[in-house]
GROMACS .gro file of C-alpha atoms in nm:
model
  378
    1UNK     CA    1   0.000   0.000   0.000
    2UNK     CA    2   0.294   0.218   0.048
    3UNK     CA    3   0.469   0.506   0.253
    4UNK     CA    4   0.187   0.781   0.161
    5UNK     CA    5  -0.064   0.560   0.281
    6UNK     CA    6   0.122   0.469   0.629
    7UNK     CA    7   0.225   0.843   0.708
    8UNK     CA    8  -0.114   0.932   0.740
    9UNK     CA    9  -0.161   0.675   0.965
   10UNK     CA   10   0.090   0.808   1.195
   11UNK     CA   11  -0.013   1.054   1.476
   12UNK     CA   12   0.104   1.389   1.496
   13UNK     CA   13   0.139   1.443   1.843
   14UNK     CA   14   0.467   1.252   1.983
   15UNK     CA   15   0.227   1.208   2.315
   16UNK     CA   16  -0.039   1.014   2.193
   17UNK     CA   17   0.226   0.811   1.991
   18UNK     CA   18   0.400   0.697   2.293
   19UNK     CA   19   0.056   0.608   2.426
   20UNK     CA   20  -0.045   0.416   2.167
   21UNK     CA   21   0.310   0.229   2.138
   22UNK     CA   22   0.237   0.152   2.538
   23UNK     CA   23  -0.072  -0.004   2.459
   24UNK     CA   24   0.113  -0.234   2.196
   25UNK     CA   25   0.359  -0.337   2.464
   26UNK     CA   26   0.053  -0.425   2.708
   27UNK     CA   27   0.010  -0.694   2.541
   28UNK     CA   28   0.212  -1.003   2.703
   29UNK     CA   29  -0.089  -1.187   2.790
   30UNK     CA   30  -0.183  -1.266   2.471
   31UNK     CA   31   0.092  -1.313   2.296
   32UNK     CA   32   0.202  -1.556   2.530
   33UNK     CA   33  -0.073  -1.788   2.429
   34UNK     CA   34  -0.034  -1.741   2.099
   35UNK     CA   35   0.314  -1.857   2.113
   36UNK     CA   36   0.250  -2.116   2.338
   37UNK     CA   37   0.014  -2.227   2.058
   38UNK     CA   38   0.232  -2.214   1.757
   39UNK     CA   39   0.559  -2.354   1.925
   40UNK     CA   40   0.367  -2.644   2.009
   41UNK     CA   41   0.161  -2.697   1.666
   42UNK     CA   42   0.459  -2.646   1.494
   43UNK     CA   43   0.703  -2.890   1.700
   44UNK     CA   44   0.465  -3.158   1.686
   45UNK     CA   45   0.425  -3.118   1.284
   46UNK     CA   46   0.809  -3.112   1.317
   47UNK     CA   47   0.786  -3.417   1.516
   48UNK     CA   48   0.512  -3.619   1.304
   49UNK     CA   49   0.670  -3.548   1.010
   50UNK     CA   50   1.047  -3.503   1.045
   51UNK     CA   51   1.025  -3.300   0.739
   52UNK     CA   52   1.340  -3.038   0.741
   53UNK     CA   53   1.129  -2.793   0.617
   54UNK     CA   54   0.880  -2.830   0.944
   55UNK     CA   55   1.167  -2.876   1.161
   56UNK     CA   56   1.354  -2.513   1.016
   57UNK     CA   57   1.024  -2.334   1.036
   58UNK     CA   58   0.964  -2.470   1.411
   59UNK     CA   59   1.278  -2.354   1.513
   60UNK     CA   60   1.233  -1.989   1.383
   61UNK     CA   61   0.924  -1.966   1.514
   62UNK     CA   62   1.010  -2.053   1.871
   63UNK     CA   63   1.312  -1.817   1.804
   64UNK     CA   64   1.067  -1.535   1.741
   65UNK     CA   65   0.857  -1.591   2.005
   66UNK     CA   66   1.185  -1.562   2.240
   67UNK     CA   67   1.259  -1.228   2.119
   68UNK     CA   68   0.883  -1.117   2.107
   69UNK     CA   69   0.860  -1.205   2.483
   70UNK     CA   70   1.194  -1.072   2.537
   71UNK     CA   71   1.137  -0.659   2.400
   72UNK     CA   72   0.770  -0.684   2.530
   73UNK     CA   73   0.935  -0.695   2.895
   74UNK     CA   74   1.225  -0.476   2.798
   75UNK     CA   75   1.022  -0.196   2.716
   76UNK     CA   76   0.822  -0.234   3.036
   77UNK     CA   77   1.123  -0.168   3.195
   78UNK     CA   78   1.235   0.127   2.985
   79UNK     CA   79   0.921   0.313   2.881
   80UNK     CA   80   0.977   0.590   3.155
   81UNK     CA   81   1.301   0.688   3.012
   82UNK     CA   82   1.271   0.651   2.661
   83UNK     CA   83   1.241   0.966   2.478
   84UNK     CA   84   1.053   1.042   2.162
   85UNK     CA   85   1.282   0.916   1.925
   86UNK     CA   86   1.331   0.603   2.150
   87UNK     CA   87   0.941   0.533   2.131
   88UNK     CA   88   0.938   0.537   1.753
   89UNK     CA   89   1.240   0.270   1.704
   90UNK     CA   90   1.022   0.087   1.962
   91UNK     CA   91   0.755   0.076   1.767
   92UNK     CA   92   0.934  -0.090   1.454
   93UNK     CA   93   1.108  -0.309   1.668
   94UNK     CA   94   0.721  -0.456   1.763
   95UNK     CA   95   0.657  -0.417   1.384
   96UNK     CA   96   0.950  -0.584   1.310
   97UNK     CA   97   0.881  -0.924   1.568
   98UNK     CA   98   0.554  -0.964   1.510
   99UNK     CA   99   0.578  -0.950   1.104
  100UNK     CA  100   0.886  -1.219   1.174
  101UNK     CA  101   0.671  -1.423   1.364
  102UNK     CA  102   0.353  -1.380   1.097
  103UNK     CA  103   0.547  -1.491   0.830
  104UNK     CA  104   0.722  -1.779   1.007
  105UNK     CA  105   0.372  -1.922   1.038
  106UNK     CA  106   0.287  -1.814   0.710
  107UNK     CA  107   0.611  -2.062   0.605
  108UNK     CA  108   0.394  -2.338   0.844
  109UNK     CA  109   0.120  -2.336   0.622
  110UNK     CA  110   0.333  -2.288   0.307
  111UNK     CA  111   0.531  -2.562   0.397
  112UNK     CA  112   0.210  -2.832   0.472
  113UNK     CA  113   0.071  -2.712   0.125
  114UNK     CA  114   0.369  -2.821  -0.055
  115UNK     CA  115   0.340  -3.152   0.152
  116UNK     CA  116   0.024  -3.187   0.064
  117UNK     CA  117  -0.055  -3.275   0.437
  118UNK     CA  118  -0.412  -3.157   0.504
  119UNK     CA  119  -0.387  -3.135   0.854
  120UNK     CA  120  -0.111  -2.973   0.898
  121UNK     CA  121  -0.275  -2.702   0.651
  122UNK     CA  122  -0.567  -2.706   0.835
  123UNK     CA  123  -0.323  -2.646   1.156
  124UNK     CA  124  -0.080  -2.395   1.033
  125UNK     CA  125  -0.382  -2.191   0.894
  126UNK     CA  126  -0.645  -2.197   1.238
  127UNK     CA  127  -0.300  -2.062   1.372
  128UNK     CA  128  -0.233  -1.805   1.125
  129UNK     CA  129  -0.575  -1.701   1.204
  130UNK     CA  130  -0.598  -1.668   1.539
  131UNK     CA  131  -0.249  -1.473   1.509
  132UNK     CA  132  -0.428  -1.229   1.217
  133UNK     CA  133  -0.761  -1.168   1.434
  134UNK     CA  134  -0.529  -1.152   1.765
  135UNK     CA  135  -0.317  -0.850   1.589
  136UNK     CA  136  -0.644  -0.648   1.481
  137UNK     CA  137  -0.736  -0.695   1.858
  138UNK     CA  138  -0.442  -0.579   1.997
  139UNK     CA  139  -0.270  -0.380   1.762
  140UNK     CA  140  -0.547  -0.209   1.534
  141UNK     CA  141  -0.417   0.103   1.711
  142UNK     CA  142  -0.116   0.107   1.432
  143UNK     CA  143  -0.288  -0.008   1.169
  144UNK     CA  144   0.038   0.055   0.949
  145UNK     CA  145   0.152  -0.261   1.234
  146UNK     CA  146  -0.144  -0.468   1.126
  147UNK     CA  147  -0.096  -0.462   0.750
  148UNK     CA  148   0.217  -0.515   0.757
  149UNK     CA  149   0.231  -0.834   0.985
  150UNK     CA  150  -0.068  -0.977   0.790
  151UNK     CA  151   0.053  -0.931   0.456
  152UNK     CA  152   0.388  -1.132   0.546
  153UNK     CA  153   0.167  -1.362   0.733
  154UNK     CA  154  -0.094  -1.427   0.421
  155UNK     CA  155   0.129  -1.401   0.134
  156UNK     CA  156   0.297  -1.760   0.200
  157UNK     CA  157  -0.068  -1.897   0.212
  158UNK     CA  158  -0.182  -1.721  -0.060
  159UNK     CA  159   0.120  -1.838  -0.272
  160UNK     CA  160   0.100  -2.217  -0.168
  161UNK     CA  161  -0.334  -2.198  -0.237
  162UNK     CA  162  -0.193  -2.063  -0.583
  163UNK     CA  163   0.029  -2.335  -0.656
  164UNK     CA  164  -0.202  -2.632  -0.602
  165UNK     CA  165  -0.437  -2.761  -0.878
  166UNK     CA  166  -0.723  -2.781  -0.671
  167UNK     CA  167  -0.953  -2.486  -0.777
  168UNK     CA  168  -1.056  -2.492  -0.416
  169UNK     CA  169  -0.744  -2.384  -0.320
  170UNK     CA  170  -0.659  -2.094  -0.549
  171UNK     CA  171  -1.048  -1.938  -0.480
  172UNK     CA  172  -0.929  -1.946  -0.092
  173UNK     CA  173  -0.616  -1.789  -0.176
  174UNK     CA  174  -0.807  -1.543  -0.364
  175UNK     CA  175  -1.021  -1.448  -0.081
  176UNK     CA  176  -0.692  -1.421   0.116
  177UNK     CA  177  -0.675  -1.083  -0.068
  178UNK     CA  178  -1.064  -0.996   0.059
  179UNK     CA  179  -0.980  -1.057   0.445
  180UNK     CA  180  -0.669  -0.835   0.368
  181UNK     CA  181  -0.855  -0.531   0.273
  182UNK     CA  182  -1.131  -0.609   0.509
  183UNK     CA  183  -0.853  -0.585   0.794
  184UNK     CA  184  -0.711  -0.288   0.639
  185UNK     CA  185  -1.073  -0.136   0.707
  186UNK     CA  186  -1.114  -0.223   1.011
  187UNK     CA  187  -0.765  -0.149   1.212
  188UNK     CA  188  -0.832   0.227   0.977
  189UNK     CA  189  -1.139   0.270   1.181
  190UNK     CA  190  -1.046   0.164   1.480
  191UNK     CA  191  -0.709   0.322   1.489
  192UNK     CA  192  -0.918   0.672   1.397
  193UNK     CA  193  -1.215   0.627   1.644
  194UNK     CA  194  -0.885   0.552   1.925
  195UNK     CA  195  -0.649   0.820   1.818
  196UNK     CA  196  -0.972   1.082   1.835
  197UNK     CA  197  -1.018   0.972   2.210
  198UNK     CA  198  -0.727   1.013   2.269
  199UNK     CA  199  -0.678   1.361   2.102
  200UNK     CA  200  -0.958   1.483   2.291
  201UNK     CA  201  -0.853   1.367   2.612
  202UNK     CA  202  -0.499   1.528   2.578
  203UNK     CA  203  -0.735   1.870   2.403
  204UNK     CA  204  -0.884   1.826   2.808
  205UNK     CA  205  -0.582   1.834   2.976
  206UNK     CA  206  -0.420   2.094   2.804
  207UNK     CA  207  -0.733   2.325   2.870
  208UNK     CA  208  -0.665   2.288   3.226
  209UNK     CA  209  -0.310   2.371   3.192
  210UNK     CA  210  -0.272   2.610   2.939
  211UNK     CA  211  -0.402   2.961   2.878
  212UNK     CA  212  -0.653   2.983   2.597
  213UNK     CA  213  -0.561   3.273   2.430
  214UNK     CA  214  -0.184   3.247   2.436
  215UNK     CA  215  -0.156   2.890   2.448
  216UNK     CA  216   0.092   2.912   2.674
  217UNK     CA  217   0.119   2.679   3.009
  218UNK     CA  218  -0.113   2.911   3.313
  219UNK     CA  219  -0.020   2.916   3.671
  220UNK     CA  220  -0.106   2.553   3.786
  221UNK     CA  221   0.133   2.417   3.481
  222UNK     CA  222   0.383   2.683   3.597
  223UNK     CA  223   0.362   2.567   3.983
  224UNK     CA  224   0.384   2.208   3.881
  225UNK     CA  225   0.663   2.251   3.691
  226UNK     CA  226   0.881   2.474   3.927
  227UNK     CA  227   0.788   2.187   4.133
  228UNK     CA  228   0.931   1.921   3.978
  229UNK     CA  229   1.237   2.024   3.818
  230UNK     CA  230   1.566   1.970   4.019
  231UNK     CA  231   1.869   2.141   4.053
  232UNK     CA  232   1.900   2.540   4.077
  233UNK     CA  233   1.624   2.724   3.878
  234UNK     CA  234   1.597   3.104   3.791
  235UNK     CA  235   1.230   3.245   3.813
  236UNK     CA  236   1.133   3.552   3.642
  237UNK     CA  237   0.784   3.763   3.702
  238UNK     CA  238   0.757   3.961   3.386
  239UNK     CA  239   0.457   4.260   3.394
  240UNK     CA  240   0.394   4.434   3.085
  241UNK     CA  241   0.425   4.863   3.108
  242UNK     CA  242   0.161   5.018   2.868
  243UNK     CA  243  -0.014   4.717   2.805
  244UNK     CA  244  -0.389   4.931   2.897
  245UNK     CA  245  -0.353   5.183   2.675
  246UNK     CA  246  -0.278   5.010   2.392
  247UNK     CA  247  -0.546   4.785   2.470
  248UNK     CA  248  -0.785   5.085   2.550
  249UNK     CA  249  -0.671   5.292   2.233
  250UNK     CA  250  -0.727   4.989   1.972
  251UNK     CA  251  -1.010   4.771   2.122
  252UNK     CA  252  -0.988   4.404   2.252
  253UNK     CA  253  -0.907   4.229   1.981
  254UNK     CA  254  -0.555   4.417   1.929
  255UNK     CA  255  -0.501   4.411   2.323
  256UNK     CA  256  -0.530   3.990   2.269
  257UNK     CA  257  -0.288   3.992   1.937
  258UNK     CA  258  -0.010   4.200   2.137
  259UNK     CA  259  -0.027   3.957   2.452
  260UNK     CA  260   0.002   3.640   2.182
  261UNK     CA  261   0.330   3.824   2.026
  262UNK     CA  262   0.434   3.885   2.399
  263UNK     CA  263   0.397   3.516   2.483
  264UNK     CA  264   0.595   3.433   2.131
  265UNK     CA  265   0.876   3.638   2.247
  266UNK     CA  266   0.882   3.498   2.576
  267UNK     CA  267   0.898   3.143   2.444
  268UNK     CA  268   1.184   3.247   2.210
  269UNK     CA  269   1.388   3.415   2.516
  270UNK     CA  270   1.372   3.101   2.739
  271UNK     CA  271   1.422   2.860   2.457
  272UNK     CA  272   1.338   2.523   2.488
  273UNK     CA  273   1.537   2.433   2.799
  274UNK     CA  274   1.249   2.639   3.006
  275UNK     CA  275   0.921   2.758   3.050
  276UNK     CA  276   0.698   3.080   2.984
  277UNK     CA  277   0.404   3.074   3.097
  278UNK     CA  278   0.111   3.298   3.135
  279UNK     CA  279  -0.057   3.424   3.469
  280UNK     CA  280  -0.323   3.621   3.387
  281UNK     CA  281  -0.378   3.990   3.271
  282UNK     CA  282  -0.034   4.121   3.108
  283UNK     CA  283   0.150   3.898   3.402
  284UNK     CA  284   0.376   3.651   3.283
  285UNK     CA  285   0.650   3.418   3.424
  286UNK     CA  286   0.976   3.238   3.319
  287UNK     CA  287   1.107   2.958   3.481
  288UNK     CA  288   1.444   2.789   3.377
  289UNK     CA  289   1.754   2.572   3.500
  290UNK     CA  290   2.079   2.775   3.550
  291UNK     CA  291   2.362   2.711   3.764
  292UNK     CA  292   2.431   2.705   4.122
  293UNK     CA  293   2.718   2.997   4.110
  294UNK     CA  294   2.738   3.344   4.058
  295UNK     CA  295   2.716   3.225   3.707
  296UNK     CA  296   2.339   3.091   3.724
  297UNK     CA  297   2.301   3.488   3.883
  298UNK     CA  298   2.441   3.607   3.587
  299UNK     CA  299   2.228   3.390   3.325
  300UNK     CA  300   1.923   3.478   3.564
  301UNK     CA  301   1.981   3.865   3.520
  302UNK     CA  302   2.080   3.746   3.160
  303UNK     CA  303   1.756   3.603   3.093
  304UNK     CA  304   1.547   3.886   3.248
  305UNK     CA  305   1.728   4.178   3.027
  306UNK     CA  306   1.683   3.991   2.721
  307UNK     CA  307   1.309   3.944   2.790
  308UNK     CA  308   1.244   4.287   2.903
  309UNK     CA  309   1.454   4.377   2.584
  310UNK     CA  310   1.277   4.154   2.307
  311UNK     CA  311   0.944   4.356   2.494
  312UNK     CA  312   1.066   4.687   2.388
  313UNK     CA  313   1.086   4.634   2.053
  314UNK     CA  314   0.796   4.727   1.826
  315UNK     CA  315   0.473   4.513   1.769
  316UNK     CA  316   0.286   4.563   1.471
  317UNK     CA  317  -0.096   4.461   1.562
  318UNK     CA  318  -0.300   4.458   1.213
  319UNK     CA  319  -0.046   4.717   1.051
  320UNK     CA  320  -0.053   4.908   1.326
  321UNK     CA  321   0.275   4.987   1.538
  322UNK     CA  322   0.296   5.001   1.908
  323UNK     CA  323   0.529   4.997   2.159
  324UNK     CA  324   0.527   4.866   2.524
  325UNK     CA  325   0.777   4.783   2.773
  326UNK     CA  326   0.796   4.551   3.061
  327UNK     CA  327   0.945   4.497   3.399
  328UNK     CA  328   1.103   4.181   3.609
  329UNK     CA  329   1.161   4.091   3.923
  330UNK     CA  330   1.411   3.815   3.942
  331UNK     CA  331   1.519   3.521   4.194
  332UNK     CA  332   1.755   3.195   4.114
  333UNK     CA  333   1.640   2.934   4.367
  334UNK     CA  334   1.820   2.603   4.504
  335UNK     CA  335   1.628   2.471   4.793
  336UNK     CA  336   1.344   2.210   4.781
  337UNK     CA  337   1.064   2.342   4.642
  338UNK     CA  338   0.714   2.191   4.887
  339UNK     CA  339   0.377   2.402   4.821
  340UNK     CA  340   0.496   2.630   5.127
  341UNK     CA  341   0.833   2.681   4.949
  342UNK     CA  342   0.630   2.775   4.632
  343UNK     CA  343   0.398   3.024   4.751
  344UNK     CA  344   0.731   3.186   4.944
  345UNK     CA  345   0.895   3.204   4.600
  346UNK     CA  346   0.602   3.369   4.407
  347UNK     CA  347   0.535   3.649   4.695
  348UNK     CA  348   0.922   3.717   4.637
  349UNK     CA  349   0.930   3.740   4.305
  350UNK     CA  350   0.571   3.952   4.320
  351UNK     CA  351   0.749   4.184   4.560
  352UNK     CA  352   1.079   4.254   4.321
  353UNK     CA  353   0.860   4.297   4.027
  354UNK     CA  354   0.638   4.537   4.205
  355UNK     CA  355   0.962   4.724   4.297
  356UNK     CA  356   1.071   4.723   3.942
  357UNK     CA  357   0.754   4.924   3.834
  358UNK     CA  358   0.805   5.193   4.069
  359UNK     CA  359   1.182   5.195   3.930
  360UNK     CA  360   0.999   5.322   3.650
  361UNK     CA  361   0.961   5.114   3.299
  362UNK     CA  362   1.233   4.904   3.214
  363UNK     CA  363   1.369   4.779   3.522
  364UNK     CA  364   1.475   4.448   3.685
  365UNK     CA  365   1.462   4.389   4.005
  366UNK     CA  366   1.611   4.118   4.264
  367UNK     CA  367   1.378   3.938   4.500
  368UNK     CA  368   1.671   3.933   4.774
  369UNK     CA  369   1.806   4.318   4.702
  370UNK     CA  370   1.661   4.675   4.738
  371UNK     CA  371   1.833   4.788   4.448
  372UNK     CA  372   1.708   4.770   4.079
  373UNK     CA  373   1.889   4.685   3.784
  374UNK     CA  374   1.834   4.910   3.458
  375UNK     CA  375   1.708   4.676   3.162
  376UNK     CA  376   1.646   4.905   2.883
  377UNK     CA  377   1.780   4.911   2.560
  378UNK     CA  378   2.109   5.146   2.521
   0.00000   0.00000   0.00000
């Protein structure tokens, strides 16, 4: 079916991929028994027969269930610290087994064909069946996972129907092609109806932790993360000056554009390493790791100037120019942070902002000093 089709199969949002590749790894349980079910049909065909070719194919297949088994509890054991690039190879690597282990049972059947040994066809091909309906069960959540595995799986079976004279035969392999596209159908759905839970759960949680109009994280996503992250952390209250009369001069609507270039400039000035975040009004706050010298004082002051700098520069709101300012208050923080120690630290920062603003426009301000640090351009 090709790449075009299984790229838009993939989901956008790295998240809900490592969910769904979570759910595939859930899945010991039943692949157990279906392991435990095809190493011992295909040992005792091995055994009845000792045909080479059942004897090969037994062998692979309890090789593959080995290494099935095997990453299924390896991931359990990473999943916490794998990153997104980590969850994607994970993903092949279950693509990768269970298409193995399709098409080693797909050989089974193959291989009884060629034999002519109707059980063992009959066998080989409940098993492949089971395996098929198992994957759409389990793994309909990739469909790009399910094709795969069941084309590799089929084909064998389709090719050995083909090769006998029996028209019985070649009309089964036939409709081989059928339950192929009917799967194909059905993992599509699926995967969509699962995927649009799932992007409407994570639509719920980021309503309750970002702000709407910036799309920024709000106060409780701020708190949790100043929370969580270790180490020394700077933490910067940013308040715009002449945010009100802009908004009062051009109406609402330009008031809400300026604060969404505001938050885009914040973003860029703590880069990807921290956090801006939005607390309501013209209030915003920066949060990120420095270190635990006078250096991580330095890239703390650093990091306020350039903020209160990138806010001084023009905005251009529906071809209109204006120009605001802003001021910061400023603290770099190294002790355990508990929901006492949080509170502290905002009433701190509050305080050095507020003494920023009487400083006039412009101005930083540290939550431990009475003195004021000019920010302005030149």
């Amino acid at each position: 079916m090709g790449l075009k089709l299984f790229s838009k199969l993939l989901p956008p949002n790295p998240a809900i991929r490592r969910e769904l590749v979570d759910l595939l790894y859930t899945s010991l349980p039943q692949v157990t028994a279906i392991n435990a079910a095809a190493i011992t049909a295909s040992v005792a065909l091995a055994a009845a027969h000792r045909d080479p070719g059942y004897i090969a194919i037994s062998f692979a297949i309890v090789v593959n269930a080995i290494g099935r088994t095997v990453s299924l509890l390896r991931y359990k054991k990473r999943a916490a610290q794998l990153s997104d690039q980590d969850v994607i190879l994970w993903e092949r690597i279950y693509a990768a087994a269970a298409a193995s282990f399709g098409l080693a049972l797909g050989a089974l059947s193959f291989r009884a064909f060629q034999l002519d040994d109707g059980p063992g066809a009959w066998l080989a091909f409940g098993l492949s069946m089971s395996y098929c309906v198992g994957m759409v069960s389990r793994a309909a959540i990739r469909p790009w996972v399910v094709l795969t595995t069941a084309a590799v799986l089929l084909a064998p079976t389709l090719v050995g129907g083909l090769m006998r004279p029996e028209i019985s035969y070649r009309l089964g392999a036939g409709m081989l092609v059928l339950f192929w596209f009917t799967i194909r159908e059905a993992s599509r759905h699926l995967s969509k109806a699962f995927i649009e839970r799932l992007e409407a759960k994570h639509a719920l949680a980021r309503q309750a932790n970002h702000d709407f109009l910036t799309g920024l994280p709000n106060r409780a996503a701020f708190l949790d993360a100043l929370a969580s992250v270790g180490g020394t952390v700077a933490v910067v209250a940013i308040d715009l000056d002449g945010f009100k009369p802009v908004n009062d001069r051009h109406g609402h609507h330009a008031g809400d554009d300026l604060l969404r270039q505001v938050a885009e400039r914040l973003s860029d000035c703590v880069g990807t390493g921290g956090m801006a975040a939005r607390f309501g009004g013209d209030e915003f706050m920066l949060l990120k790791p420095v270190g635990n010298t006078a250096e991580g004082r330095d890239q703390a002051l650093g990091l306020a100037r350039e903020a209160v700098r990138a806010l001084s520069m023009p905005f251009l709101l529906s071809d209109i120019p204006a120009v605001i300012g802003a001021s910061a208050g400023l603290l770099v923080n190294d002790a355990p942070r508990s929901d006492g120690a949080l509170t502290h630290i905002l009433r701190r920062v509050d305080a050095a902002l507020y003494a920023a603003k009487r400083a006039g426009g412009g101005h930083c301000s540290w939550a431990d000093q009475h003195d004021t640090t000019l920010c302005q351009v030149g």
